[in-house]
GROMACS .gro file of C-alpha atoms in nm:
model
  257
    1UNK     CA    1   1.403   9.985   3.511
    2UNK     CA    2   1.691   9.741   3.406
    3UNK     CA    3   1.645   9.507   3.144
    4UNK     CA    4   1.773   9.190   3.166
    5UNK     CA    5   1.857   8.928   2.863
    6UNK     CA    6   2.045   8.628   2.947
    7UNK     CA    7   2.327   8.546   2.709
    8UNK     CA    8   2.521   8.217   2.610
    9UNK     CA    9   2.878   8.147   2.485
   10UNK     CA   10   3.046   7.837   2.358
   11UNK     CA   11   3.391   7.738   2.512
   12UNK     CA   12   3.637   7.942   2.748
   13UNK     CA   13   3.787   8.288   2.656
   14UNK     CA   14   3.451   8.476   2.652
   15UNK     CA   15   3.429   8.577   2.989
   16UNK     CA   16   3.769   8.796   2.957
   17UNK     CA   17   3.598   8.922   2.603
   18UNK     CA   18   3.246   9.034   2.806
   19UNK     CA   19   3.439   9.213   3.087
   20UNK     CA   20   3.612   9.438   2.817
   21UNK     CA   21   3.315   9.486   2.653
   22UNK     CA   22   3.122   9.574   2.992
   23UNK     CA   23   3.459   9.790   3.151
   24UNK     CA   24   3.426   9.988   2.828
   25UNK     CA   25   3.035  10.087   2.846
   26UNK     CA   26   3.008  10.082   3.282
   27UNK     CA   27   3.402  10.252   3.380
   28UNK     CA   28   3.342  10.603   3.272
   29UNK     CA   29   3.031  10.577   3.414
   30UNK     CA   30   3.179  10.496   3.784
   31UNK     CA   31   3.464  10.735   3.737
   32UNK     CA   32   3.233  11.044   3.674
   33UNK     CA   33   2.958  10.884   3.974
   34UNK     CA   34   3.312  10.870   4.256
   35UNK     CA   35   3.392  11.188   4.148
   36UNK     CA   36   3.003  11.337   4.205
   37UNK     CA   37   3.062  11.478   3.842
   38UNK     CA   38   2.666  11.496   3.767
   39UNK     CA   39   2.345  11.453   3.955
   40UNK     CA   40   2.247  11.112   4.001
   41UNK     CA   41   1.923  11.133   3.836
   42UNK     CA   42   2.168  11.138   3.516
   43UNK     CA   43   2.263  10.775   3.518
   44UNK     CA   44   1.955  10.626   3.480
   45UNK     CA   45   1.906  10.710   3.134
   46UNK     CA   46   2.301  10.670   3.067
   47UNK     CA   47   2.264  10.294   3.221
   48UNK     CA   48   2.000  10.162   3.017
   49UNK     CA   49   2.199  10.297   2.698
   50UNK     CA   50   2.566  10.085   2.842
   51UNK     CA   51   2.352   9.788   2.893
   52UNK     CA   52   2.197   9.823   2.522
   53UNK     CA   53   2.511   9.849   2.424
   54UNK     CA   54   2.682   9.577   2.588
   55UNK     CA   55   2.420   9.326   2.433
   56UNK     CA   56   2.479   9.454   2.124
   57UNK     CA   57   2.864   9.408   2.117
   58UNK     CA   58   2.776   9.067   2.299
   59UNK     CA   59   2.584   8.924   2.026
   60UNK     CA   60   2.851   9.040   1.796
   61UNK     CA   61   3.086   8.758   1.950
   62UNK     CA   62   3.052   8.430   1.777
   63UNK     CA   63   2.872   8.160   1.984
   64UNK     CA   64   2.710   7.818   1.948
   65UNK     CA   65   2.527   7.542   2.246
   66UNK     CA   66   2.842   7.331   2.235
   67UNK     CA   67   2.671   7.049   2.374
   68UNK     CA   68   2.589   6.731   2.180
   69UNK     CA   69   2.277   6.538   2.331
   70UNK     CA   70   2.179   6.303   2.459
   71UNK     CA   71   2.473   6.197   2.748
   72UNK     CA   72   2.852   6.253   2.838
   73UNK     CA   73   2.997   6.488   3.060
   74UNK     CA   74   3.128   6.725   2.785
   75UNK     CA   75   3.415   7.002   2.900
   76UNK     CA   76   3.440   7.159   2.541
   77UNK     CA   77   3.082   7.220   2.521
   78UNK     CA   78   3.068   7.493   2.852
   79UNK     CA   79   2.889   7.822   2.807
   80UNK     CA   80   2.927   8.143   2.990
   81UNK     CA   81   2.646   8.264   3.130
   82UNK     CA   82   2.689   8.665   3.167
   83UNK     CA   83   2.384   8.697   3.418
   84UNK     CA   84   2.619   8.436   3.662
   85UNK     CA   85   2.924   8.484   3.536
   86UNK     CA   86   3.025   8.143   3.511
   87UNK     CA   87   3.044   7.829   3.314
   88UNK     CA   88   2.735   7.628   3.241
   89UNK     CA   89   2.825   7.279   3.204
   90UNK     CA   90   2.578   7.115   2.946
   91UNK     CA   91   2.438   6.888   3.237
   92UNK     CA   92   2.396   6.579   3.015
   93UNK     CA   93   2.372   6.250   3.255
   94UNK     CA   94   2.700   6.035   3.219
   95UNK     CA   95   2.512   5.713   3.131
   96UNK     CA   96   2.414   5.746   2.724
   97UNK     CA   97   2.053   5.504   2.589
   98UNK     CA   98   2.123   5.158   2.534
   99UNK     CA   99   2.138   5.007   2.161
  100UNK     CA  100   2.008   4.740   2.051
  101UNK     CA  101   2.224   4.462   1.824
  102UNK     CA  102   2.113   4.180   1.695
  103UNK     CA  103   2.376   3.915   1.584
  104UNK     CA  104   2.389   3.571   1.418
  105UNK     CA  105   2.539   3.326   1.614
  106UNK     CA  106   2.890   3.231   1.423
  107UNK     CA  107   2.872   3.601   1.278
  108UNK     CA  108   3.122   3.897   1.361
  109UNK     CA  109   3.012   4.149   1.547
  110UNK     CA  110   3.195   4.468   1.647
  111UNK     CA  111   3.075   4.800   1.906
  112UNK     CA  112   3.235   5.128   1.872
  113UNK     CA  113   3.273   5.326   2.167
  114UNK     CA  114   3.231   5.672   1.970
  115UNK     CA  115   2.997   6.004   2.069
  116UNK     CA  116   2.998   6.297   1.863
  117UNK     CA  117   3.159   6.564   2.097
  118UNK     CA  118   3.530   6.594   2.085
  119UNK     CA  119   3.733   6.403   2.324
  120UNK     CA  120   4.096   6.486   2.542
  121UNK     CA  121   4.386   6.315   2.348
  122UNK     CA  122   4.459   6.141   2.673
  123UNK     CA  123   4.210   5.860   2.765
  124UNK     CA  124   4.137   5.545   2.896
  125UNK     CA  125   3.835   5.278   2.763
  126UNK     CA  126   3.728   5.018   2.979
  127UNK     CA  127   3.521   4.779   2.823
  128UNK     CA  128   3.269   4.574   3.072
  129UNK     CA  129   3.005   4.278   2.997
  130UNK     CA  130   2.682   4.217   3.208
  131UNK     CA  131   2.599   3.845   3.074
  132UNK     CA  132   2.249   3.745   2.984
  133UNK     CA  133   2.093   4.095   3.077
  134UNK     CA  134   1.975   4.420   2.992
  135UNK     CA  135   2.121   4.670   3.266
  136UNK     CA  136   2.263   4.993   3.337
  137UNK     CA  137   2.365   4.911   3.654
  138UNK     CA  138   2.730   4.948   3.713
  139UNK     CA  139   2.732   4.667   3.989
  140UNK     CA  140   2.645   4.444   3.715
  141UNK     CA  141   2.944   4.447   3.516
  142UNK     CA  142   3.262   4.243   3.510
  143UNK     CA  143   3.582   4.422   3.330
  144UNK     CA  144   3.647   4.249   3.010
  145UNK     CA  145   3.934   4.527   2.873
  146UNK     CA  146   4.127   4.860   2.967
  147UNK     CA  147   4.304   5.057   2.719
  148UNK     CA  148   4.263   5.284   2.475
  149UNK     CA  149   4.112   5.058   2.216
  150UNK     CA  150   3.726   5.227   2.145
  151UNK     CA  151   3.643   4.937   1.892
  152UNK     CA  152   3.529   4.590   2.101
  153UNK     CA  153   3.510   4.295   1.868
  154UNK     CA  154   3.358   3.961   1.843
  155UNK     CA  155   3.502   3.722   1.623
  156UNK     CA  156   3.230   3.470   1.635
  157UNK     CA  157   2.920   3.540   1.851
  158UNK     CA  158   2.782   3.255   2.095
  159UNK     CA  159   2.524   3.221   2.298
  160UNK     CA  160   2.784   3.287   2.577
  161UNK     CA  161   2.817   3.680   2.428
  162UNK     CA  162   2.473   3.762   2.499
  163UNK     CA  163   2.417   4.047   2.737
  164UNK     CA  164   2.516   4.401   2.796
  165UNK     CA  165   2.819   4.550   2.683
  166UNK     CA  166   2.941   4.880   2.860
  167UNK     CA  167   3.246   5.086   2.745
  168UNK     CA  168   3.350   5.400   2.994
  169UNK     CA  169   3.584   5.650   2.877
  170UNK     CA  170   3.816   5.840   3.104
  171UNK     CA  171   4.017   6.159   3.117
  172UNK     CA  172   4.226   6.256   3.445
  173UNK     CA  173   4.013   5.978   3.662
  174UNK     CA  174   3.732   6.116   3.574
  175UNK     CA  175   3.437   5.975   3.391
  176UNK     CA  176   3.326   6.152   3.068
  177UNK     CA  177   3.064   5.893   2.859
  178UNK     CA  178   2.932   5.576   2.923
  179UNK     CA  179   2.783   5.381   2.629
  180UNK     CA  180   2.580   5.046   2.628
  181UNK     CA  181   2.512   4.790   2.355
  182UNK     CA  182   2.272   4.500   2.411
  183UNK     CA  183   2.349   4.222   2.202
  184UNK     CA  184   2.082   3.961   2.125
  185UNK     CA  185   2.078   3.620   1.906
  186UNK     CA  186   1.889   3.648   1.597
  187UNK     CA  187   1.546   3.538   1.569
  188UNK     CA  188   1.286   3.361   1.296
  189UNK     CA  189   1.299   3.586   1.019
  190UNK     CA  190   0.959   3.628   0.817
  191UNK     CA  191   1.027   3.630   0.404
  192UNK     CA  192   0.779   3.708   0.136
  193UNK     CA  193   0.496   3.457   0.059
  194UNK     CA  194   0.412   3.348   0.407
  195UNK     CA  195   0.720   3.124   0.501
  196UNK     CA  196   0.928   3.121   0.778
  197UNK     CA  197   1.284   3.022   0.806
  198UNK     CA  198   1.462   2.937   1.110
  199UNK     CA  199   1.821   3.075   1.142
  200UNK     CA  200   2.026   2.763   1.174
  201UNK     CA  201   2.260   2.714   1.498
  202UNK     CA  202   2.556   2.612   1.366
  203UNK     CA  203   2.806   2.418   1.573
  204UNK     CA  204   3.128   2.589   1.707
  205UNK     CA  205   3.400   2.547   1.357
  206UNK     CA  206   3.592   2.301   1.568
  207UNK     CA  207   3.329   2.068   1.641
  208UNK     CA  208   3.218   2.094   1.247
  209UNK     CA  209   3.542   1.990   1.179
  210UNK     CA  210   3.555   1.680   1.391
  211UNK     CA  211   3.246   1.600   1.281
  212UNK     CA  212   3.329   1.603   0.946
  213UNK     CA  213   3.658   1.395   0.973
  214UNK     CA  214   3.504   1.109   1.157
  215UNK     CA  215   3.275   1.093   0.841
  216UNK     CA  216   3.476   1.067   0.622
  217UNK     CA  217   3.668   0.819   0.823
  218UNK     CA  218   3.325   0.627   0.844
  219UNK     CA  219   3.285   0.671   0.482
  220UNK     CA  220   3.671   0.517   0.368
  221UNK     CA  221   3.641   0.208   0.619
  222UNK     CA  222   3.253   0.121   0.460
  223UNK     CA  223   3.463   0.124   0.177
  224UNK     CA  224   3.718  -0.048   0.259
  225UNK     CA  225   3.463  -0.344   0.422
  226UNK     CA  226   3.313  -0.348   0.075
  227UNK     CA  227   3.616  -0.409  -0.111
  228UNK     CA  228   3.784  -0.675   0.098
  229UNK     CA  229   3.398  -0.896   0.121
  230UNK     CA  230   3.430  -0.860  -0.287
  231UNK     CA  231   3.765  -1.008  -0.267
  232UNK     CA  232   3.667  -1.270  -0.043
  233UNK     CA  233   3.403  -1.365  -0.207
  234UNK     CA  234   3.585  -1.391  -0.579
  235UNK     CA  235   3.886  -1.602  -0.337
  236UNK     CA  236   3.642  -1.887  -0.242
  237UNK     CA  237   3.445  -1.910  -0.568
  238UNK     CA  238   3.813  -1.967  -0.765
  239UNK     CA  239   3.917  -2.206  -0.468
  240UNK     CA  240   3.563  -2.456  -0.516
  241UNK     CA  241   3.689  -2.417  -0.867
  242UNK     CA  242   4.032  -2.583  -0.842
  243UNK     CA  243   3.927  -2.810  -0.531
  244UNK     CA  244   3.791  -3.183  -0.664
  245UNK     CA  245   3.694  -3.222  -0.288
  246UNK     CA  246   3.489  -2.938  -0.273
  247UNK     CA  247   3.280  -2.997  -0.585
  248UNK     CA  248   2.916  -3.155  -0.539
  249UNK     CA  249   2.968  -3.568  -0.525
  250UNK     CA  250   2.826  -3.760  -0.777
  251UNK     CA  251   2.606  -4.006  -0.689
  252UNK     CA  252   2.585  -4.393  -0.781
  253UNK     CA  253   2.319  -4.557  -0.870
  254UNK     CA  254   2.270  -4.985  -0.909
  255UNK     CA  255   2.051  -5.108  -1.105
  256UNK     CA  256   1.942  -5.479  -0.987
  257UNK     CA  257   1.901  -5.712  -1.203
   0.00000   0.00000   0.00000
């Protein structure tokens, strides 16, 4: 009877480190059994004893998962699985949950395009917007940027920002993460003692500033209307005064006799 135990090992390098350890319990083994040094019946016992062994010195290794849920295709996280001999990738799906971010309109917003497993020094971001929607679908998207900038930023957020933001990182042409962020306008906020309170929609800062300016434009002429009709009216008053024609006429009267 052979017992089996299946073993795992962060990163590359441990597959060289298990075949020493197994070519130093199993070789003298098959050197004695090709040269028909002992009955056969012998390395039964002799076989369960390397394969204790080997675990043993196995376990001695240092070893960890590697892998960082939930997504991303993640080359630094393999493990070596001794019962295949190979690499285990950590056979997370490329396409990470979407988040959720709730903005004022006017406010600055920014999305990070950041995952907690290490990344090649050599990569590309691509930054993508689906507008008005919630999606994963990569048909959806239009490319907004490509570079190597993993911070997106919104200066001041419009109703014209909302949808789904997607940023892709690559390595060698291939795709490693893909991350989403749903932006949303804010909403009627509830405060203590039963009120409500709308969040305001302010207008774009150019518009407020025209606005502005043609008020106070409004404002200075009003003004201005005012002060000439005051002049006016203090011209004519000292005019009747110094004009004999314009004062009221004095009436005659006869007396008959």
């Amino acid at each position: 009877m052979i017992r089996t135990q299946t073993l795992y090992f962060s990163g590359k390098g441990y597959d060289q480190k298990l075949k020493e350890i197994l070519n130093a319990e199993i070789m003298p083994m098959a050197e004695e059994f090709d040269k028909k040094m002992n009955d056969d019946t012998v390395y039964d016992e002799r076989l369960l004893t390397a394969a204790d062994n080997f675990i043993a010195a196995a376990f001695k290794l240092p070893r960890a998962s590697g892998c960082f849920p939930p997504c991303g295709f993640q080359a630094s996280g393999y493990v070596y699985n001794c019962i295949t001999c190979q690499y285990d990738s950590c056979e997370f799906p490329l396409d990470c949950p979407t988040k959720n971010i709730t903005v004022l309109e006017n406010n600055r917003t920014q999305m990070r395009c950041d995952v907690p497993f290490p990344l090649p020094y050599e990569m590309k971001v691509v930054w993508r917007f689906a507008e008005e929607i919630r999606t994963q679908q990569v048909d959806e998207f239009e490319e907004v940027t490509v570079g190597i900038d993993r911070l997106y930023s919104i200066p001041s957020a419009g109703l014209r920002h909302q949808g789904t933001y997607q940023c892709e990182i690559y390595s060698d042409q291939r795709s490693l993460v893909r991350l989403y962020y749903h932006l949303i306008g804010g909403r009627i906020v509830p405060v203590p003692g039963g009120w409500s309170l709308a969040l305001l929609r302010l207008p774009p800062p150019s518009l407020l500033t025209a606005c502005l300016t043609s008020l106070l434009l409004l404002l200075f002429l009003s003004l201005g209307i005012l002060h000439w009709w005051s002049i006016k009216e203090k011209s004519d008053v000292e005019q009747a005064e110094d004009d004999p024609d314009s004062r009221c006429p004095v009436r005659e009267i006869y007396l008959l006799q």
